Short mmCIF file of C-alpha atoms and ligand atoms in Angstrom, two decimals:
data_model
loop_
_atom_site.label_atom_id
_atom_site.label_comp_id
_atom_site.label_asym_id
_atom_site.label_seq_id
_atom_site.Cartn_x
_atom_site.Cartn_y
_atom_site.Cartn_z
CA UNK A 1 -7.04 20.74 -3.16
CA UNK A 2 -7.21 24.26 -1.73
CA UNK A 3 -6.84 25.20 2.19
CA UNK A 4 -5.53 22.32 4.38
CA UNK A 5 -7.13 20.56 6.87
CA UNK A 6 -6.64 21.05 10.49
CA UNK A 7 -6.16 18.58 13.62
CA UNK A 8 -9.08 20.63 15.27
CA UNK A 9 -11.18 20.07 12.30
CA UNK A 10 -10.22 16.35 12.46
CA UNK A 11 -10.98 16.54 15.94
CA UNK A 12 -14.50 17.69 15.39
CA UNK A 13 -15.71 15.56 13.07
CA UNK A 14 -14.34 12.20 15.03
CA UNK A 15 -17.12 13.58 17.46
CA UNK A 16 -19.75 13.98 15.02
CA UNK A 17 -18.42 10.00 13.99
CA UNK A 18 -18.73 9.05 17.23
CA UNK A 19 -22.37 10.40 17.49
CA UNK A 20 -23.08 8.49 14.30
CA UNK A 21 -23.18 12.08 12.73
CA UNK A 22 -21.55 11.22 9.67
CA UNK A 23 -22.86 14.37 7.40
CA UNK A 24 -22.14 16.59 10.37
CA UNK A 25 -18.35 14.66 10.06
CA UNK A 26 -18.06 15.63 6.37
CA UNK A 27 -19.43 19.22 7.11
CA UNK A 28 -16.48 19.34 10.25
CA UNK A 29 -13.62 18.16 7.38
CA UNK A 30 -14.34 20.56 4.99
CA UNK A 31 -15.10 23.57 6.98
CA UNK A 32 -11.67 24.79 5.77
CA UNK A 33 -10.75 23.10 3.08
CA UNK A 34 -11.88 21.49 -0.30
CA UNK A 35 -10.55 18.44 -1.11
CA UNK A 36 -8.73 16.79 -4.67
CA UNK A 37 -11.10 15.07 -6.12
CA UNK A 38 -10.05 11.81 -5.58
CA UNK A 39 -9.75 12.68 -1.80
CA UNK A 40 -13.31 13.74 -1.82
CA UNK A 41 -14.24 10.56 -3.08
CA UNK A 42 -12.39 8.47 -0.78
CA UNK A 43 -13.34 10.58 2.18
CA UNK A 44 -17.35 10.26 1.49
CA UNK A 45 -16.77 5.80 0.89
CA UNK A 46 -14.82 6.22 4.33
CA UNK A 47 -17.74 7.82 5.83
CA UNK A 48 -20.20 5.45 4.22
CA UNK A 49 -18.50 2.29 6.39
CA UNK A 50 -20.67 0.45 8.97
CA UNK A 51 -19.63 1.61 12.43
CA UNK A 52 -18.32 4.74 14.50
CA UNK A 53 -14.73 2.90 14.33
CA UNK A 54 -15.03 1.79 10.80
CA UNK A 55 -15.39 5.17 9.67
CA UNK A 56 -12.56 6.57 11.78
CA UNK A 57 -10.36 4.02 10.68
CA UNK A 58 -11.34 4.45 7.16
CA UNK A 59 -10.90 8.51 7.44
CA UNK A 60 -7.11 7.47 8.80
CA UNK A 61 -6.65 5.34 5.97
CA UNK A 62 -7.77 8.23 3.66
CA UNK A 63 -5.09 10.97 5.78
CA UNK A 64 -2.53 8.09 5.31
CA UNK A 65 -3.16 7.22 1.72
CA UNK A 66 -2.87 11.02 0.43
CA UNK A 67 -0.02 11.67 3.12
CA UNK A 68 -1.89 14.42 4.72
CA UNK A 69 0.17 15.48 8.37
CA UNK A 70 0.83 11.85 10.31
CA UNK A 71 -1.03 12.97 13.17
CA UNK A 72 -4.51 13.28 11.50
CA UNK A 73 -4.77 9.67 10.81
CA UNK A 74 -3.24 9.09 14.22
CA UNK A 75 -6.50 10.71 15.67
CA UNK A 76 -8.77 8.91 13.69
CA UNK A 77 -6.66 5.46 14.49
CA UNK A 78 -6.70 6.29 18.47
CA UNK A 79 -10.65 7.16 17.80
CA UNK A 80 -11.31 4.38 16.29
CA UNK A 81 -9.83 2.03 18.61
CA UNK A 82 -11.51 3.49 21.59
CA UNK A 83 -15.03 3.20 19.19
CA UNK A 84 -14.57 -0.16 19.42
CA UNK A 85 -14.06 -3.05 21.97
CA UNK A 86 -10.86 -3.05 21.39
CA UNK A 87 -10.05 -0.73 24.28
CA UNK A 88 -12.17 -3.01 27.03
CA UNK A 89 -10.25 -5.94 25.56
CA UNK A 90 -6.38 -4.91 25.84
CA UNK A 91 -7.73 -3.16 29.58
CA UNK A 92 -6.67 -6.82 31.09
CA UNK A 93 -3.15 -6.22 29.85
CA UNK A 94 -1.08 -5.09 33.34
CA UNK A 95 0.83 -2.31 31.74
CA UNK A 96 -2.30 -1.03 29.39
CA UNK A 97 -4.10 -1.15 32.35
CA UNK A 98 -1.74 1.00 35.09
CA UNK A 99 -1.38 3.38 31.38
CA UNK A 100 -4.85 3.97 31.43
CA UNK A 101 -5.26 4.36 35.14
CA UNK A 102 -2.88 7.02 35.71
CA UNK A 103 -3.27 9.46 32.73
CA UNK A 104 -2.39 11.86 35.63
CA UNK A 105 0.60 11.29 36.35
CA UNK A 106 4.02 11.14 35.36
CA UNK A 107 3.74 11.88 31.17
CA UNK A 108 4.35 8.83 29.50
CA UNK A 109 4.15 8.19 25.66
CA UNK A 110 3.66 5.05 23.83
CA UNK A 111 1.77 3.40 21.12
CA UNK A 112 -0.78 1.23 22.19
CA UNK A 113 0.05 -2.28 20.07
CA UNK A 114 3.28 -2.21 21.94
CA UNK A 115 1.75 -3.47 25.29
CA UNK A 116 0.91 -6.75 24.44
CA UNK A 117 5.00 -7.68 22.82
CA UNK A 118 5.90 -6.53 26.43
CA UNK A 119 3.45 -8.39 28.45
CA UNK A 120 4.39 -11.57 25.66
CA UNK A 121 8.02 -11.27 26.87
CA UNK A 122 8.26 -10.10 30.07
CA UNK A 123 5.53 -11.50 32.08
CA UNK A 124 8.03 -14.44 33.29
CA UNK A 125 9.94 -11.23 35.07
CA UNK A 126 7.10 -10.22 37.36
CA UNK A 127 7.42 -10.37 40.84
CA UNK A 128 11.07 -11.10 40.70
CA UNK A 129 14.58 -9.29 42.00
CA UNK A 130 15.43 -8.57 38.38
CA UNK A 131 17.75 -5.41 36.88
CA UNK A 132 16.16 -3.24 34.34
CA UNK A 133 17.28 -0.23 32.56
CA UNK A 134 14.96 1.46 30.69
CA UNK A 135 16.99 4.24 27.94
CA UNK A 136 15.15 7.30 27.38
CA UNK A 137 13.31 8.31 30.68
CA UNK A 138 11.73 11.36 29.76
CA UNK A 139 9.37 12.88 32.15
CA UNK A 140 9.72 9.28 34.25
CA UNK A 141 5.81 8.04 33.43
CA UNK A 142 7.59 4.68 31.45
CA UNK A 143 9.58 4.08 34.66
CA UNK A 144 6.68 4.01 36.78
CA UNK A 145 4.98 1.81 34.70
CA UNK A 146 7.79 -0.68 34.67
CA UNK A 147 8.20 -0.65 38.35
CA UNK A 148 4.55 -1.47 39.05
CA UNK A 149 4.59 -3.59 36.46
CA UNK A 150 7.80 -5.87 37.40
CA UNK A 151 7.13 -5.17 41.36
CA UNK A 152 8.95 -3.92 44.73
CA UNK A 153 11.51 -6.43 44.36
CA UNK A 154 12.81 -5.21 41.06
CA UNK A 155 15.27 -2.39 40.58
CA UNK A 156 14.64 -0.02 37.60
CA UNK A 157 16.97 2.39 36.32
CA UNK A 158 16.82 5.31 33.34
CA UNK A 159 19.41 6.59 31.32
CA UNK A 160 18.82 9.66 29.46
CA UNK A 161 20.65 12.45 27.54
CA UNK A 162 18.46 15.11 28.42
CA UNK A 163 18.97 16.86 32.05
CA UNK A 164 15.54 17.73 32.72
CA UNK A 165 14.62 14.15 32.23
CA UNK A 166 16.83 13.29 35.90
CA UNK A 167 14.95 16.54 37.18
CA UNK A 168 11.33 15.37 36.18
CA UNK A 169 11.82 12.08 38.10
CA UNK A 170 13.68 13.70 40.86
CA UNK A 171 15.36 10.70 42.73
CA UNK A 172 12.22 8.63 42.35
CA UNK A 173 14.18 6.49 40.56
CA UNK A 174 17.84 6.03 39.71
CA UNK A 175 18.62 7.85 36.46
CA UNK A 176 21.83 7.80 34.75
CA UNK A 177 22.70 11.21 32.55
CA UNK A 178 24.30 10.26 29.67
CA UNK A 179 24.34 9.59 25.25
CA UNK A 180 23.24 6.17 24.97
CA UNK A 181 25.28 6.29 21.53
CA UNK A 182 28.75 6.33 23.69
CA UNK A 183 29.61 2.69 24.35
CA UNK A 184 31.50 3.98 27.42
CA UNK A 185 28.50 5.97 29.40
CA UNK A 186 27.00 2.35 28.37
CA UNK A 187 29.46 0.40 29.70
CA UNK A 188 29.46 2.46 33.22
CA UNK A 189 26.24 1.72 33.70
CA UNK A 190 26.44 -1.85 32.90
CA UNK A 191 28.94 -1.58 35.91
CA UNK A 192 27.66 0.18 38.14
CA UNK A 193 23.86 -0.53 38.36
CA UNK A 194 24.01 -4.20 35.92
CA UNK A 195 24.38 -6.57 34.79
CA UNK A 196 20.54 -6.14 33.82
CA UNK A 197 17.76 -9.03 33.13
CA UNK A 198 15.60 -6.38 30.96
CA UNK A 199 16.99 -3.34 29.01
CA UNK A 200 14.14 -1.02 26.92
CA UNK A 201 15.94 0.92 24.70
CA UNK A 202 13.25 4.34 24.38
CA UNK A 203 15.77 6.55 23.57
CA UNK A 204 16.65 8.70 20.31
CA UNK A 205 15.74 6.09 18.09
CA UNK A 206 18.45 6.38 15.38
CA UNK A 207 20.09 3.95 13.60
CA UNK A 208 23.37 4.87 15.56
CA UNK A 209 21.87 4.93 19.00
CA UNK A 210 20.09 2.14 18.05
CA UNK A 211 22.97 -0.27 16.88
CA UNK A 212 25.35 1.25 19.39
CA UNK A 213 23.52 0.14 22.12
CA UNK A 214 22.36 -2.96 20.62
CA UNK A 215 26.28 -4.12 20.23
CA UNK A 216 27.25 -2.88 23.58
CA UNK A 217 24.75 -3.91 26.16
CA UNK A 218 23.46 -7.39 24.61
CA UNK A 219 26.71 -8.65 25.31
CA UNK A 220 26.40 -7.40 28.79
CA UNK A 221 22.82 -8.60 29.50
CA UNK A 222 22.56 -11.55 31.85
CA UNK A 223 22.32 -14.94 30.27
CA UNK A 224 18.69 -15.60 29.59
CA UNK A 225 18.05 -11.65 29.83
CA UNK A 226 15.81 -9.76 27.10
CA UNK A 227 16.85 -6.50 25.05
CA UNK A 228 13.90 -4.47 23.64
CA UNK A 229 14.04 -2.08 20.82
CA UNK A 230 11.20 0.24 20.65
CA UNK A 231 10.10 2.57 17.87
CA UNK A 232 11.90 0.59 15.11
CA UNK A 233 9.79 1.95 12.60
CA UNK A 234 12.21 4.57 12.38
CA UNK A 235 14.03 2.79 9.93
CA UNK A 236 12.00 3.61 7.43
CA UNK A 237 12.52 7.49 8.14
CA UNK A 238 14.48 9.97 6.47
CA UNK A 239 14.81 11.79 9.82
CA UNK A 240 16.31 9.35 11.45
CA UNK A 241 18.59 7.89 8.75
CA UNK A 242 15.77 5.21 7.84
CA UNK A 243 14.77 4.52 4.87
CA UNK A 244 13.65 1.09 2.91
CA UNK A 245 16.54 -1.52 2.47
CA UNK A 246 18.47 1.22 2.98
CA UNK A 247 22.19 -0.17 4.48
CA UNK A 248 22.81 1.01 8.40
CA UNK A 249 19.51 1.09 9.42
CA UNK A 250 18.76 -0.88 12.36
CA UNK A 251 16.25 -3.10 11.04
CA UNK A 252 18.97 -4.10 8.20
CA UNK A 253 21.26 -4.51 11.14
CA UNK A 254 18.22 -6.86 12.69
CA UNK A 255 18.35 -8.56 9.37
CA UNK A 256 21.80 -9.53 9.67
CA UNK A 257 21.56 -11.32 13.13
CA UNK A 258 18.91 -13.65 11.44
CA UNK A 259 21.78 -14.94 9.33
CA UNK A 260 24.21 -15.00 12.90
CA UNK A 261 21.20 -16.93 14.40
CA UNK A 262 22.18 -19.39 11.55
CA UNK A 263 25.60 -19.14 11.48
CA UNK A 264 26.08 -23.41 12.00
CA UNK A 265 24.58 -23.52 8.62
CA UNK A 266 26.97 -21.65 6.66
CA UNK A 267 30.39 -21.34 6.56
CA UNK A 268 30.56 -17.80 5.68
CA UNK A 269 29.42 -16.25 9.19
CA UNK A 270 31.25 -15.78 12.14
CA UNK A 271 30.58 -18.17 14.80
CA UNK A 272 32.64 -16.81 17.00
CA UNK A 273 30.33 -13.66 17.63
CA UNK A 274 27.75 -12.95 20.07
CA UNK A 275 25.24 -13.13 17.92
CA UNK A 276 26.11 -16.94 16.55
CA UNK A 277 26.86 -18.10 19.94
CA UNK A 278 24.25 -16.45 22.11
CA UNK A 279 21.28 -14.89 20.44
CA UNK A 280 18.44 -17.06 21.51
CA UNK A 281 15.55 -15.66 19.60
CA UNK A 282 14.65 -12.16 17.54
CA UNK A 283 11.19 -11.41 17.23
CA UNK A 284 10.59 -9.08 15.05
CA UNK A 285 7.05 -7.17 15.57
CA UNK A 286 5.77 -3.75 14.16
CA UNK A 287 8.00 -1.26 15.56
CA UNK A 288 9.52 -3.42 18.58
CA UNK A 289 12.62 -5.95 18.11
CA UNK A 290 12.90 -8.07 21.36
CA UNK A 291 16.33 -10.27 21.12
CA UNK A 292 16.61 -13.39 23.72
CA UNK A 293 20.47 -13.57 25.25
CA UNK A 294 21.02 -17.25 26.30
CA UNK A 295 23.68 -19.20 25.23
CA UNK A 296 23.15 -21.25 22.71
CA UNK A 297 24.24 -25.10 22.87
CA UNK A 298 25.78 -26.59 19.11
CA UNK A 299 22.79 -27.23 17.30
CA UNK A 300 22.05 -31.00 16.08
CA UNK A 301 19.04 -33.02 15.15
CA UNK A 302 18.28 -36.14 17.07
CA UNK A 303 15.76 -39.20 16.58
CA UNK A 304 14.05 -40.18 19.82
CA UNK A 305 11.77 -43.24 20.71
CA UNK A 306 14.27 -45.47 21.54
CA UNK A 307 17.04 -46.08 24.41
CA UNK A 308 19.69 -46.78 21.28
CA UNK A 309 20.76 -43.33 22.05
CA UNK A 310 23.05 -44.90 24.18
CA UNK A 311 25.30 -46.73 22.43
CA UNK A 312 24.76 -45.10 18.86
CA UNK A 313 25.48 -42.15 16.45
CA UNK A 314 23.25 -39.79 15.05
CA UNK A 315 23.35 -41.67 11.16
CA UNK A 316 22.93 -45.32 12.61
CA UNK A 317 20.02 -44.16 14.29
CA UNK A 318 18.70 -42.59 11.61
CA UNK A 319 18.84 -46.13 9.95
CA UNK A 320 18.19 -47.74 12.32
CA UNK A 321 14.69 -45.48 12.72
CA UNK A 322 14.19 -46.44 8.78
CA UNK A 323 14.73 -49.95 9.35
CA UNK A 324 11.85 -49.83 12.15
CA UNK A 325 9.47 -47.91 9.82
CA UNK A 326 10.44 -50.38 7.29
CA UNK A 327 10.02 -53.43 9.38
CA UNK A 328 6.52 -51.64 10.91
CA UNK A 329 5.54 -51.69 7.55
CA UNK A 330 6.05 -54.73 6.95
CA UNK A 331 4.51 -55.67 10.29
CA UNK A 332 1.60 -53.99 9.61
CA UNK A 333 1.11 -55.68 5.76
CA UNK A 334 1.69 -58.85 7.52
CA UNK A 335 -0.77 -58.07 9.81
CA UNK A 336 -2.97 -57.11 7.04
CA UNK A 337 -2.42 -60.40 5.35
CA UNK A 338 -2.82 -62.79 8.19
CA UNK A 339 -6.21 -61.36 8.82
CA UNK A 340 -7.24 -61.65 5.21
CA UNK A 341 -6.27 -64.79 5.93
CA UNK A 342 -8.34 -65.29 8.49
CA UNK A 343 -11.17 -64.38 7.15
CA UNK A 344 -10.67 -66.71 4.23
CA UNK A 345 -10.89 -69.49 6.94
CA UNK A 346 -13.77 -68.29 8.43
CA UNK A 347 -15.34 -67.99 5.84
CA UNK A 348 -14.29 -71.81 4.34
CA UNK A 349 -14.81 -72.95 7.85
CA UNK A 350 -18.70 -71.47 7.51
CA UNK A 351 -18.86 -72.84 4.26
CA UNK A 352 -17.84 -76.37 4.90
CA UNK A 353 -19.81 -76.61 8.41
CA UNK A 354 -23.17 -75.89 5.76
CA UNK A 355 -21.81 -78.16 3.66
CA UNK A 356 -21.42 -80.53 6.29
CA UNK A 357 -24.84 -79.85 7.50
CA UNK A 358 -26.03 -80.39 3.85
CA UNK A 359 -24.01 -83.80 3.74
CA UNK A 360 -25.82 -85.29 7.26
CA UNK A 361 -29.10 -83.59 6.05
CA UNK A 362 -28.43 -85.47 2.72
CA UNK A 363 -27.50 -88.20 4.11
CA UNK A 364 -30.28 -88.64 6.81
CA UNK A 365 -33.23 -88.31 3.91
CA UNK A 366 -30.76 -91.05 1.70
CA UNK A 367 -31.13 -93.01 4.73
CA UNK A 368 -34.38 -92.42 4.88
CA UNK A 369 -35.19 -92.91 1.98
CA UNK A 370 -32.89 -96.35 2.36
CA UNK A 371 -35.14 -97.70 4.55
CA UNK A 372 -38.19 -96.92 2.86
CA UNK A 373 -36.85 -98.55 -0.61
CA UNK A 374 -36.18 -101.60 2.26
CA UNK A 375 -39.60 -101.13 3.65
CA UNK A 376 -40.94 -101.40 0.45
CA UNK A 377 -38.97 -103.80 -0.55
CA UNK A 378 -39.56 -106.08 1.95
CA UNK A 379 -43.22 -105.79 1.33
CA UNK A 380 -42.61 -106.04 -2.75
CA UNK A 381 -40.82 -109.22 -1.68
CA UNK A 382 -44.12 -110.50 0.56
CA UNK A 383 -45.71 -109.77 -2.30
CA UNK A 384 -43.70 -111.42 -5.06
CA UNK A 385 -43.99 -114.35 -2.97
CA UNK A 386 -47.98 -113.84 -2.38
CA UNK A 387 -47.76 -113.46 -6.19
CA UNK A 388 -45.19 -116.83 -6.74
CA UNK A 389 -47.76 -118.80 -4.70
CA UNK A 390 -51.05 -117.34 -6.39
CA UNK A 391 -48.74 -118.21 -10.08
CA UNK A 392 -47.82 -121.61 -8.14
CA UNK A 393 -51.98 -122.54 -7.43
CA UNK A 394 -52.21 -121.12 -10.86
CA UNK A 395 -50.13 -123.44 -12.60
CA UNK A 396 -51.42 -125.95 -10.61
CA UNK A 397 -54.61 -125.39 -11.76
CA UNK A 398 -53.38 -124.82 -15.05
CA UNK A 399 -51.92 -128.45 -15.00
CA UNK A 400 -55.18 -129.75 -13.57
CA UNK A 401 -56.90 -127.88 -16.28
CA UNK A 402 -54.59 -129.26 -19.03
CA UNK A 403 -55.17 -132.76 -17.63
CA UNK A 404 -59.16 -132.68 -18.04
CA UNK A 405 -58.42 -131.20 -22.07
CA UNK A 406 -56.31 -133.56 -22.96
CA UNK A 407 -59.17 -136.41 -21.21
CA UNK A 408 -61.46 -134.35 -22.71
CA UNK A 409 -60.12 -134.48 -26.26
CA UNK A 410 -59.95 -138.14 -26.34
CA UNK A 411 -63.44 -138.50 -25.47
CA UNK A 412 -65.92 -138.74 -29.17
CA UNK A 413 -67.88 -136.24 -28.17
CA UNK A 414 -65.24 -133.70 -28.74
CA UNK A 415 -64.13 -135.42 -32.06
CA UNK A 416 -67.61 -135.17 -33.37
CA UNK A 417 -67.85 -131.20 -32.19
CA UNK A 418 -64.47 -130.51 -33.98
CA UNK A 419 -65.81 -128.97 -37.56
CA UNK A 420 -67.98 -126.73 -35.06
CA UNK A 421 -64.91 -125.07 -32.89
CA UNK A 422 -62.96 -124.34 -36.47
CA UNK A 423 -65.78 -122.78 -37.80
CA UNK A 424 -66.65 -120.41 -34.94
CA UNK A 425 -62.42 -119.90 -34.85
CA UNK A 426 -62.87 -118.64 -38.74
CA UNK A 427 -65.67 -116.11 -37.94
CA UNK A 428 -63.82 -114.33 -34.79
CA UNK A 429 -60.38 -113.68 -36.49
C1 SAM B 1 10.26 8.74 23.69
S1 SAM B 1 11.08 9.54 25.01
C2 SAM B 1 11.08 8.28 26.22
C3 SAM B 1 9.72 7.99 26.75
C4 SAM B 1 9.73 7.15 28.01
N1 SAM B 1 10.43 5.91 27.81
C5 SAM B 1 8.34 6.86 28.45
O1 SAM B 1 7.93 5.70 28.41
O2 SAM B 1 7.61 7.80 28.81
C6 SAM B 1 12.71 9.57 24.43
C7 SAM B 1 13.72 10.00 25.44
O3 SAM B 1 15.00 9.65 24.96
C8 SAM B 1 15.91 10.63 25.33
N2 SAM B 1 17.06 10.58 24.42
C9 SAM B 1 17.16 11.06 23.17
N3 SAM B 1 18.39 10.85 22.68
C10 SAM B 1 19.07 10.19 23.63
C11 SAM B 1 20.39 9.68 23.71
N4 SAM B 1 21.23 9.82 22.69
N5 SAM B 1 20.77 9.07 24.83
C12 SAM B 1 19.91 8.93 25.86
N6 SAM B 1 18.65 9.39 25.84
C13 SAM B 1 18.23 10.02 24.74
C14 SAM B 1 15.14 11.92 25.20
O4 SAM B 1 15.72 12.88 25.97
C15 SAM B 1 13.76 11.48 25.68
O5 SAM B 1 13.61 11.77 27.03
#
């Protein structure tokens, strides 16, 4: 890598970007200086993204990721987020919006992706008599932007180290000279202008400033105030003590109030401290730590849906609520049963009423068919007796017949024919 690149060079070719120029962009970058290598080749995939803001973003990525100066990739970032919609989007945000409207006036210096955390935690303020101190004035722009933002009825004051900071907001505003590391200039304040509902610590960002003012005014906040930390990322810099993990920075201090949050669960931490006994909530963003004071009530676990409450303990009830779910259960297979059950019987009930139906229908043709056997039968019977009386006339006439033989026989005329009869007999066997 020879030359180094420049934040005017940068500059340029996030204007080419933003005129989709992205040759013109690559021609801007290395004007005055030729690149690693490997830089060159990330710097022309960054360039080959989709959109205006991809590119940007990518290029920041690129400064970031070869730790070229901080404030190149910063550029590109800031470009890239005004690129896209993202801008038009955070624009309904109160405090974004009185930032961008009065880029005139009082300086004022933040990063962007801290305005939403504020609006998150401080809306509920709004309109309100509250107390807020805001640490680390500057040229006055931030208190300006908290005093539209909270309203006419709420008094904001600044405390800074640095005298020109009182002069810049000259009486505008009350603001406090003093080291926000010195629990006592602190503690004066507290008196004379607190207790506060909102403190916005903006100062010097140290670990020592930091934590100072963290263990002296959270104590002093009112109950169900909010403490904000701003620009925690210095933690993780050498020039302000930071560094990662590394013991006394403040977001290893943070770290250790999680564990006073939870001091009820282990016997080990003090829960005697302000920490254990009224630290609400820590939310932990990028850069900002917000910290809810209330007080905190012993913590215990409950079982509701029933009035027993009344007259029992927290274990009974428990068993009591696993006797119900057991009993439910049981309901509930009962349940299951009895309208197995049920069905059965439907079903048996169906089945019988056919069978039923099959019995009458059964029994109605057997009937029928009863009384056509006893139709017939009467009429077999007619004619047995039609038949009895022909056989009777028959045998009558067979006895008549019989009597004329037997006459017959005797007479000699039949003697004499006798040889006759046997012969004709012999001839037809
Ligand atoms: C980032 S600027 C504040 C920006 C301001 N809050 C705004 O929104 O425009 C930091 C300020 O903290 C002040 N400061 C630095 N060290 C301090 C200290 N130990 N005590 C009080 N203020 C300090 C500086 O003088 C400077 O004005």
């Amino acid at each position: 890598m020879t030359g180094s690149i420049e934040l005017a060079d940068v500059s340029r070719a996030l204007f080419m970007l933003s005129m989709d120029e992205a040759d013109r962009a690559m021609a801007a970058l290395t004007a005055n200086w030729a690149p690693a290598d490997d830089v060159m080749a990330d710097l022309t995939a960054a360039l080959a993204t989709a959109t205006a803001s991809d590119r940007a973003r990518a290029l920041g990525d690129v400064f970031r990721d070869h730790e070229l100066p901080h404030d190149h990739a910063n550029e590109c970032y800031r470009a890239a987020f005004y690129f896209s919609g993202e801008a038009e989007e955070l624009s309904s945000n109160p405090l974004y919006a009185h930032y961008l409207a009065h880029r005139s006036g009082a300086m004022i210096d933040k990063w962007i992706h801290y305005f939403p955390v504020y609006h998150r935690h401080l809306e509920r303020y709004r309109g309100a008599p509250v107390r807020v101190l805001e640490i680390g004035v500057y040229r006055g722009g931030g208190l300006d932007m908290w005093q539209r933002y909270f309203g006419p009825d709420a008094t904001v004051v600044g405390l800074d180290v640095d005298e020109a900071a009182v002069r810049a907001v000259g009486g505008r505003y009350v603001v406090e000279l003093g080291d926000q590391e010195d629990p006592e200039v602190l503690r004066r304040i507290n008196a004379e202008h607190g207790p506060f509902d909102v403190i916005i610590d903006d100062g010097g960002h140290t670990m020592a400033q930091q934590i100072v003012t963290a263990e002296t005014m959270f104590p002093l906040l009112r109950d169900g105030g909010t403490f904000i930390v701003e620009d925690c990322h210095t933690s993780y810099w050498d020039y302000y003590q930071g560094g990662l993990k590394r013991p006394g920075t403040f977001i290893e201090w943070v770290k250790d109030r999680l564990d006073d949050e939870h001091s009820r669960y282990h016997v080990a931490i003090d829960r005697a401290s302000i920490w254990a006994t009224h630290l609400d909530g820590a939310h932990v963003y990028d850069s900002v730590v917000v910290l809810d004071k209330a007080e905190r009530f012993r913590p215990f676990s409950e079982v509701g849906g029933s009035s027993s409450y009344l007259r029992s303990d927290r274990v009974s009830e428990s068993y009591l609520a696993d006797a119900l779910a057991a009993r439910d259960q049981l309901q509930a297979e009962l349940d299951a049963i009895r309208g197995e059950v049920s069905a059965l019987r439907d079903e048996m009930d169906r089945s019988t009423d056919r069978s039923a139906t099959e019995v009458i229908e059964n029994d109605r043709s057997a009937r029928l068919a009863l009384q056509r056997m006893r139709r017939e039968s009467v009429e077999n019977n007619a004619e047995l007796e039609r038949l009895q009386a022909d056989l009777a006339s028959a045998n009558g006439r067979l006895l008549e017949s019989w009597e004329q033989i037997r006459l017959m026989r005797g007479s000699v005329s039949w003697r004499l024919t006798g040889p006759i009869r046997a012969v004709r007999r012999l001839m037809s066997r």
